[in-house]
mmCIF file with all atom_site columns, C-alpha atoms in Angstrom:
data_model
loop_
_atom_site.group_PDB
_atom_site.id
_atom_site.type_symbol
_atom_site.label_atom_id
_atom_site.label_alt_id
_atom_site.label_comp_id
_atom_site.label_asym_id
_atom_site.label_entity_id
_atom_site.label_seq_id
_atom_site.pdbx_PDB_ins_code
_atom_site.Cartn_x
_atom_site.Cartn_y
_atom_site.Cartn_z
_atom_site.occupancy
_atom_site.B_iso_or_equiv
_atom_site.pdbx_formal_charge
_atom_site.auth_seq_id
_atom_site.auth_comp_id
_atom_site.auth_asym_id
_atom_site.auth_atom_id
_atom_site.pdbx_PDB_model_num
ATOM 1   C CA . UNK K 1 1   ? 12.089  -18.038 -2.209  1.00 0.00 ? 1   UNK K CA 1
ATOM 2   C CA . UNK K 1 2   ? 8.869   -17.920 -0.248  1.00 0.00 ? 2   UNK K CA 1
ATOM 3   C CA . UNK K 1 3   ? 7.035   -14.658 -1.063  1.00 0.00 ? 3   UNK K CA 1
ATOM 4   C CA . UNK K 1 4   ? 4.252   -13.121 1.045   1.00 0.00 ? 4   UNK K CA 1
ATOM 5   C CA . UNK K 1 5   ? 2.393   -9.890  0.269   1.00 0.00 ? 5   UNK K CA 1
ATOM 6   C CA . UNK K 1 6   ? 0.702   -8.628  3.419   1.00 0.00 ? 6   UNK K CA 1
ATOM 7   C CA . UNK K 1 7   ? -2.104  -6.073  3.755   1.00 0.00 ? 7   UNK K CA 1
ATOM 8   C CA . UNK K 1 8   ? -3.354  -4.766  7.125   1.00 0.00 ? 8   UNK K CA 1
ATOM 9   C CA . UNK K 1 9   ? -6.344  -7.127  7.068   1.00 0.00 ? 9   UNK K CA 1
ATOM 10  C CA . UNK K 1 10  ? -5.216  -10.093 4.974   1.00 0.00 ? 10  UNK K CA 1
ATOM 11  C CA . UNK K 1 11  ? -2.445  -12.052 3.308   1.00 0.00 ? 11  UNK K CA 1
ATOM 12  C CA . UNK K 1 12  ? -2.919  -10.990 -0.328  1.00 0.00 ? 12  UNK K CA 1
ATOM 13  C CA . UNK K 1 13  ? -0.407  -13.437 -1.760  1.00 0.00 ? 13  UNK K CA 1
ATOM 14  C CA . UNK K 1 14  ? 1.716   -16.319 -0.529  1.00 0.00 ? 14  UNK K CA 1
ATOM 15  C CA . UNK K 1 15  ? 3.672   -18.488 -2.953  1.00 0.00 ? 15  UNK K CA 1
ATOM 16  C CA . UNK K 1 16  ? 7.115   -19.699 -3.975  1.00 0.00 ? 16  UNK K CA 1
ATOM 17  C CA . UNK K 1 17  ? 8.918   -17.435 -6.467  1.00 0.00 ? 17  UNK K CA 1
ATOM 18  C CA . UNK K 1 18  ? 12.256  -17.488 -8.277  1.00 0.00 ? 18  UNK K CA 1
ATOM 19  C CA . UNK K 1 19  ? 12.779  -13.721 -8.632  1.00 0.00 ? 19  UNK K CA 1
ATOM 20  C CA . UNK K 1 20  ? 11.286  -10.412 -7.435  1.00 0.00 ? 20  UNK K CA 1
ATOM 21  C CA . UNK K 1 21  ? 11.839  -7.002  -9.042  1.00 0.00 ? 21  UNK K CA 1
ATOM 22  C CA . UNK K 1 22  ? 10.747  -4.025  -6.920  1.00 0.00 ? 22  UNK K CA 1
ATOM 23  C CA . UNK K 1 23  ? 11.500  -0.326  -6.530  1.00 0.00 ? 23  UNK K CA 1
ATOM 24  C CA . UNK K 1 24  ? 12.822  1.420   -3.443  1.00 0.00 ? 24  UNK K CA 1
ATOM 25  C CA . UNK K 1 25  ? 13.464  5.109   -2.901  1.00 0.00 ? 25  UNK K CA 1
ATOM 26  C CA . UNK K 1 26  ? 16.945  4.769   -4.389  1.00 0.00 ? 26  UNK K CA 1
ATOM 27  C CA . UNK K 1 27  ? 15.860  2.810   -7.494  1.00 0.00 ? 27  UNK K CA 1
ATOM 28  C CA . UNK K 1 28  ? 14.802  -0.563  -8.830  1.00 0.00 ? 28  UNK K CA 1
ATOM 29  C CA . UNK K 1 29  ? 16.365  -3.802  -7.575  1.00 0.00 ? 29  UNK K CA 1
ATOM 30  C CA . UNK K 1 30  ? 16.143  -7.538  -8.216  1.00 0.00 ? 30  UNK K CA 1
ATOM 31  C CA . UNK K 1 31  ? 16.041  -10.273 -5.573  1.00 0.00 ? 31  UNK K CA 1
ATOM 32  C CA . UNK K 1 32  ? 17.233  -13.795 -6.228  1.00 0.00 ? 32  UNK K CA 1
ATOM 33  C CA . UNK K 1 33  ? 17.243  -16.681 -3.724  1.00 0.00 ? 33  UNK K CA 1
ATOM 34  C CA . UNK K 1 34  ? 20.920  -16.350 -2.691  1.00 0.00 ? 34  UNK K CA 1
ATOM 35  C CA . UNK K 1 35  ? 20.968  -12.577 -2.226  1.00 0.00 ? 35  UNK K CA 1
ATOM 36  C CA . UNK K 1 36  ? 21.864  -11.203 1.186   1.00 0.00 ? 36  UNK K CA 1
ATOM 37  C CA . UNK K 1 37  ? 19.201  -10.408 3.766   1.00 0.00 ? 37  UNK K CA 1
ATOM 38  C CA . UNK K 1 38  ? 18.020  -6.809  3.842   1.00 0.00 ? 38  UNK K CA 1
ATOM 39  C CA . UNK K 1 39  ? 15.134  -4.384  4.351   1.00 0.00 ? 39  UNK K CA 1
ATOM 40  C CA . UNK K 1 40  ? 13.906  -1.800  1.819   1.00 0.00 ? 40  UNK K CA 1
ATOM 41  C CA . UNK K 1 41  ? 11.276  0.942   1.911   1.00 0.00 ? 41  UNK K CA 1
ATOM 42  C CA . UNK K 1 42  ? 9.255   0.553   -1.287  1.00 0.00 ? 42  UNK K CA 1
ATOM 43  C CA . UNK K 1 43  ? 7.795   3.464   -3.225  1.00 0.00 ? 43  UNK K CA 1
ATOM 44  C CA . UNK K 1 44  ? 4.268   3.298   -4.682  1.00 0.00 ? 44  UNK K CA 1
ATOM 45  C CA . UNK K 1 45  ? 4.375   1.359   -7.929  1.00 0.00 ? 45  UNK K CA 1
ATOM 46  C CA . UNK K 1 46  ? 4.256   -2.013  -9.639  1.00 0.00 ? 46  UNK K CA 1
ATOM 47  C CA . UNK K 1 47  ? 6.608   -4.843  -8.758  1.00 0.00 ? 47  UNK K CA 1
ATOM 48  C CA . UNK K 1 48  ? 7.036   -8.039  -10.723 1.00 0.00 ? 48  UNK K CA 1
ATOM 49  C CA . UNK K 1 49  ? 7.734   -11.543 -9.525  1.00 0.00 ? 49  UNK K CA 1
ATOM 50  C CA . UNK K 1 50  ? 8.364   -14.812 -11.293 1.00 0.00 ? 50  UNK K CA 1
ATOM 51  C CA . UNK K 1 51  ? 6.878   -18.146 -10.278 1.00 0.00 ? 51  UNK K CA 1
ATOM 52  C CA . UNK K 1 52  ? 9.161   -21.176 -10.079 1.00 0.00 ? 52  UNK K CA 1
ATOM 53  C CA . UNK K 1 53  ? 7.662   -22.153 -13.463 1.00 0.00 ? 53  UNK K CA 1
ATOM 54  C CA . UNK K 1 54  ? 8.955   -18.865 -14.911 1.00 0.00 ? 54  UNK K CA 1
ATOM 55  C CA . UNK K 1 55  ? 5.616   -17.045 -15.269 1.00 0.00 ? 55  UNK K CA 1
ATOM 56  C CA . UNK K 1 56  ? 5.730   -13.290 -14.679 1.00 0.00 ? 56  UNK K CA 1
ATOM 57  C CA . UNK K 1 57  ? 3.132   -11.792 -12.339 1.00 0.00 ? 57  UNK K CA 1
ATOM 58  C CA . UNK K 1 58  ? 2.619   -8.258  -11.061 1.00 0.00 ? 58  UNK K CA 1
ATOM 59  C CA . UNK K 1 59  ? 1.571   -6.550  -7.852  1.00 0.00 ? 59  UNK K CA 1
ATOM 60  C CA . UNK K 1 60  ? 0.829   -2.893  -7.294  1.00 0.00 ? 60  UNK K CA 1
ATOM 61  C CA . UNK K 1 61  ? 1.698   -1.521  -3.879  1.00 0.00 ? 61  UNK K CA 1
ATOM 62  C CA . UNK K 1 62  ? 0.964   1.804   -2.257  1.00 0.00 ? 62  UNK K CA 1
ATOM 63  C CA . UNK K 1 63  ? 4.409   2.078   -0.656  1.00 0.00 ? 63  UNK K CA 1
ATOM 64  C CA . UNK K 1 64  ? 5.529   -0.598  1.778   1.00 0.00 ? 64  UNK K CA 1
ATOM 65  C CA . UNK K 1 65  ? 8.353   -2.378  3.543   1.00 0.00 ? 65  UNK K CA 1
ATOM 66  C CA . UNK K 1 66  ? 10.159  -5.350  1.993   1.00 0.00 ? 66  UNK K CA 1
ATOM 67  C CA . UNK K 1 67  ? 12.053  -7.724  4.284   1.00 0.00 ? 67  UNK K CA 1
ATOM 68  C CA . UNK K 1 68  ? 14.265  -10.537 2.953   1.00 0.00 ? 68  UNK K CA 1
ATOM 69  C CA . UNK K 1 69  ? 15.417  -13.015 5.576   1.00 0.00 ? 69  UNK K CA 1
ATOM 70  C CA . UNK K 1 70  ? 16.932  -16.219 4.278   1.00 0.00 ? 70  UNK K CA 1
ATOM 71  C CA . UNK K 1 71  ? 14.585  -17.622 1.667   1.00 0.00 ? 71  UNK K CA 1
ATOM 72  C CA . UNK K 1 72  ? 11.580  -15.664 3.012   1.00 0.00 ? 72  UNK K CA 1
ATOM 73  C CA . UNK K 1 73  ? 10.567  -12.370 1.396   1.00 0.00 ? 73  UNK K CA 1
ATOM 74  C CA . UNK K 1 74  ? 7.681   -10.393 2.892   1.00 0.00 ? 74  UNK K CA 1
ATOM 75  C CA . UNK K 1 75  ? 6.195   -7.122  1.763   1.00 0.00 ? 75  UNK K CA 1
ATOM 76  C CA . UNK K 1 76  ? 3.870   -5.240  4.063   1.00 0.00 ? 76  UNK K CA 1
ATOM 77  C CA . UNK K 1 77  ? 1.797   -2.529  2.378   1.00 0.00 ? 77  UNK K CA 1
ATOM 78  C CA . UNK K 1 78  ? -1.354  -0.572  3.264   1.00 0.00 ? 78  UNK K CA 1
ATOM 79  C CA . UNK K 1 79  ? -2.879  -1.184  -0.202  1.00 0.00 ? 79  UNK K CA 1
ATOM 80  C CA . UNK K 1 80  ? -2.104  -3.746  -2.881  1.00 0.00 ? 80  UNK K CA 1
ATOM 81  C CA . UNK K 1 81  ? -3.516  -5.630  -5.854  1.00 0.00 ? 81  UNK K CA 1
ATOM 82  C CA . UNK K 1 82  ? -2.096  -8.501  -7.916  1.00 0.00 ? 82  UNK K CA 1
ATOM 83  C CA . UNK K 1 83  ? -2.506  -9.654  -11.508 1.00 0.00 ? 83  UNK K CA 1
ATOM 84  C CA . UNK K 1 84  ? -0.905  -11.358 -14.479 1.00 0.00 ? 84  UNK K CA 1
ATOM 85  C CA . UNK K 1 85  ? -1.840  -8.711  -17.058 1.00 0.00 ? 85  UNK K CA 1
ATOM 86  C CA . UNK K 1 86  ? -0.283  -5.276  -16.560 1.00 0.00 ? 86  UNK K CA 1
ATOM 87  C CA . UNK K 1 87  ? -3.198  -3.523  -18.351 1.00 0.00 ? 87  UNK K CA 1
ATOM 88  C CA . UNK K 1 88  ? -5.759  -5.301  -16.174 1.00 0.00 ? 88  UNK K CA 1
ATOM 89  C CA . UNK K 1 89  ? -3.717  -4.394  -13.107 1.00 0.00 ? 89  UNK K CA 1
ATOM 90  C CA . UNK K 1 90  ? -3.682  -0.721  -14.129 1.00 0.00 ? 90  UNK K CA 1
ATOM 91  C CA . UNK K 1 91  ? -7.500  -0.733  -14.309 1.00 0.00 ? 91  UNK K CA 1
ATOM 92  C CA . UNK K 1 92  ? -7.700  -2.335  -10.840 1.00 0.00 ? 92  UNK K CA 1
ATOM 93  C CA . UNK K 1 93  ? -5.321  0.291   -9.435  1.00 0.00 ? 93  UNK K CA 1
ATOM 94  C CA . UNK K 1 94  ? -7.358  3.162   -10.843 1.00 0.00 ? 94  UNK K CA 1
ATOM 95  C CA . UNK K 1 95  ? -10.621 1.649   -9.553  1.00 0.00 ? 95  UNK K CA 1
ATOM 96  C CA . UNK K 1 96  ? -9.298  1.007   -6.027  1.00 0.00 ? 96  UNK K CA 1
ATOM 97  C CA . UNK K 1 97  ? -7.481  4.321   -5.705  1.00 0.00 ? 97  UNK K CA 1
ATOM 98  C CA . UNK K 1 98  ? -10.500 6.311   -6.956  1.00 0.00 ? 98  UNK K CA 1
ATOM 99  C CA . UNK K 1 99  ? -12.592 4.490   -4.344  1.00 0.00 ? 99  UNK K CA 1
ATOM 100 C CA . UNK K 1 100 ? -10.020 5.376   -1.668  1.00 0.00 ? 100 UNK K CA 1
ATOM 101 C CA . UNK K 1 101 ? -9.949  9.018   -2.807  1.00 0.00 ? 101 UNK K CA 1
ATOM 102 C CA . UNK K 1 102 ? -13.743 9.217   -2.393  1.00 0.00 ? 102 UNK K CA 1
ATOM 103 C CA . UNK K 1 103 ? -13.557 7.730   1.124   1.00 0.00 ? 103 UNK K CA 1
ATOM 104 C CA . UNK K 1 104 ? -10.753 10.129  2.023   1.00 0.00 ? 104 UNK K CA 1
ATOM 105 C CA . UNK K 1 105 ? -12.747 13.111  0.691   1.00 0.00 ? 105 UNK K CA 1
ATOM 106 C CA . UNK K 1 106 ? -15.770 12.102  2.803   1.00 0.00 ? 106 UNK K CA 1
ATOM 107 C CA . UNK K 1 107 ? -13.612 11.643  5.901   1.00 0.00 ? 107 UNK K CA 1
ATOM 108 C CA . UNK K 1 108 ? -11.974 15.050  5.448   1.00 0.00 ? 108 UNK K CA 1
ATOM 109 C CA . UNK K 1 109 ? -15.371 16.666  4.982   1.00 0.00 ? 109 UNK K CA 1
ATOM 110 C CA . UNK K 1 110 ? -16.682 15.071  8.178   1.00 0.00 ? 110 UNK K CA 1
ATOM 111 C CA . UNK K 1 111 ? -13.573 16.179  10.061  1.00 0.00 ? 111 UNK K CA 1
ATOM 112 C CA . UNK K 1 112 ? -13.965 19.754  8.797   1.00 0.00 ? 112 UNK K CA 1
ATOM 113 C CA . UNK K 1 113 ? -17.594 19.791  10.021  1.00 0.00 ? 113 UNK K CA 1
ATOM 114 C CA . UNK K 1 114 ? -16.499 18.518  13.444  1.00 0.00 ? 114 UNK K CA 1
ATOM 115 C CA . UNK K 1 115 ? -13.766 21.144  13.680  1.00 0.00 ? 115 UNK K CA 1
ATOM 116 C CA . UNK K 1 116 ? -16.148 23.933  12.655  1.00 0.00 ? 116 UNK K CA 1
ATOM 117 C CA . UNK K 1 117 ? -18.717 22.756  15.225  1.00 0.00 ? 117 UNK K CA 1
ATOM 118 C CA . UNK K 1 118 ? -16.111 22.633  17.993  1.00 0.00 ? 118 UNK K CA 1
ATOM 119 C CA . UNK K 1 119 ? -14.877 26.119  17.098  1.00 0.00 ? 119 UNK K CA 1
ATOM 120 C CA . UNK K 1 120 ? -18.461 27.471  17.141  1.00 0.00 ? 120 UNK K CA 1
ATOM 121 C CA . UNK K 1 121 ? -19.081 25.946  20.584  1.00 0.00 ? 121 UNK K CA 1
ATOM 122 C CA . UNK K 1 122 ? -15.802 27.391  21.854  1.00 0.00 ? 122 UNK K CA 1
ATOM 123 C CA . UNK K 1 123 ? -16.768 30.871  20.639  1.00 0.00 ? 123 UNK K CA 1
ATOM 124 C CA . UNK K 1 124 ? -20.238 30.534  22.196  1.00 0.00 ? 124 UNK K CA 1
ATOM 125 C CA . UNK K 1 125 ? -18.716 29.531  25.529  1.00 0.00 ? 125 UNK K CA 1
ATOM 126 C CA . UNK K 1 126 ? -16.249 32.406  25.334  1.00 0.00 ? 126 UNK K CA 1
ATOM 127 C CA . UNK K 1 127 ? -19.121 34.879  24.771  1.00 0.00 ? 127 UNK K CA 1
ATOM 128 C CA . UNK K 1 128 ? -21.013 33.465  27.737  1.00 0.00 ? 128 UNK K CA 1
ATOM 129 C CA . UNK K 1 129 ? -18.064 33.929  30.090  1.00 0.00 ? 129 UNK K CA 1
ATOM 130 C CA . UNK K 1 130 ? -16.826 37.257  28.710  1.00 0.00 ? 130 UNK K CA 1
ATOM 131 C CA . UNK K 1 131 ? -20.079 38.765  27.558  1.00 0.00 ? 131 UNK K CA 1
#
């Protein structure tokens, strides 16, 4: 099978594989080359895939969509990391997700300031017209 792991800004991985094990909302599943075509919504987690040489590799995805069409398997995910060592991958996940949490916290804080400023201006305008 030809496996591609796609992020919004890049192709994270593209290589031939012999097997993919992933998890959808209704449980874990295994894909082999002759399986039927289908689409699955993946849950956040770690999937494993095997190279044609039989080496096991891992990829962590923050949810995503898997599409199998013929011998092509593509996963599109907003966030993802790959690795050969599950412990190393866990450290990468924690590092990336902590970084994302910090960015999200800053964005929410900025949005709250904007909302508060807009509300203040609205109240000031209301006082001008009604006061």
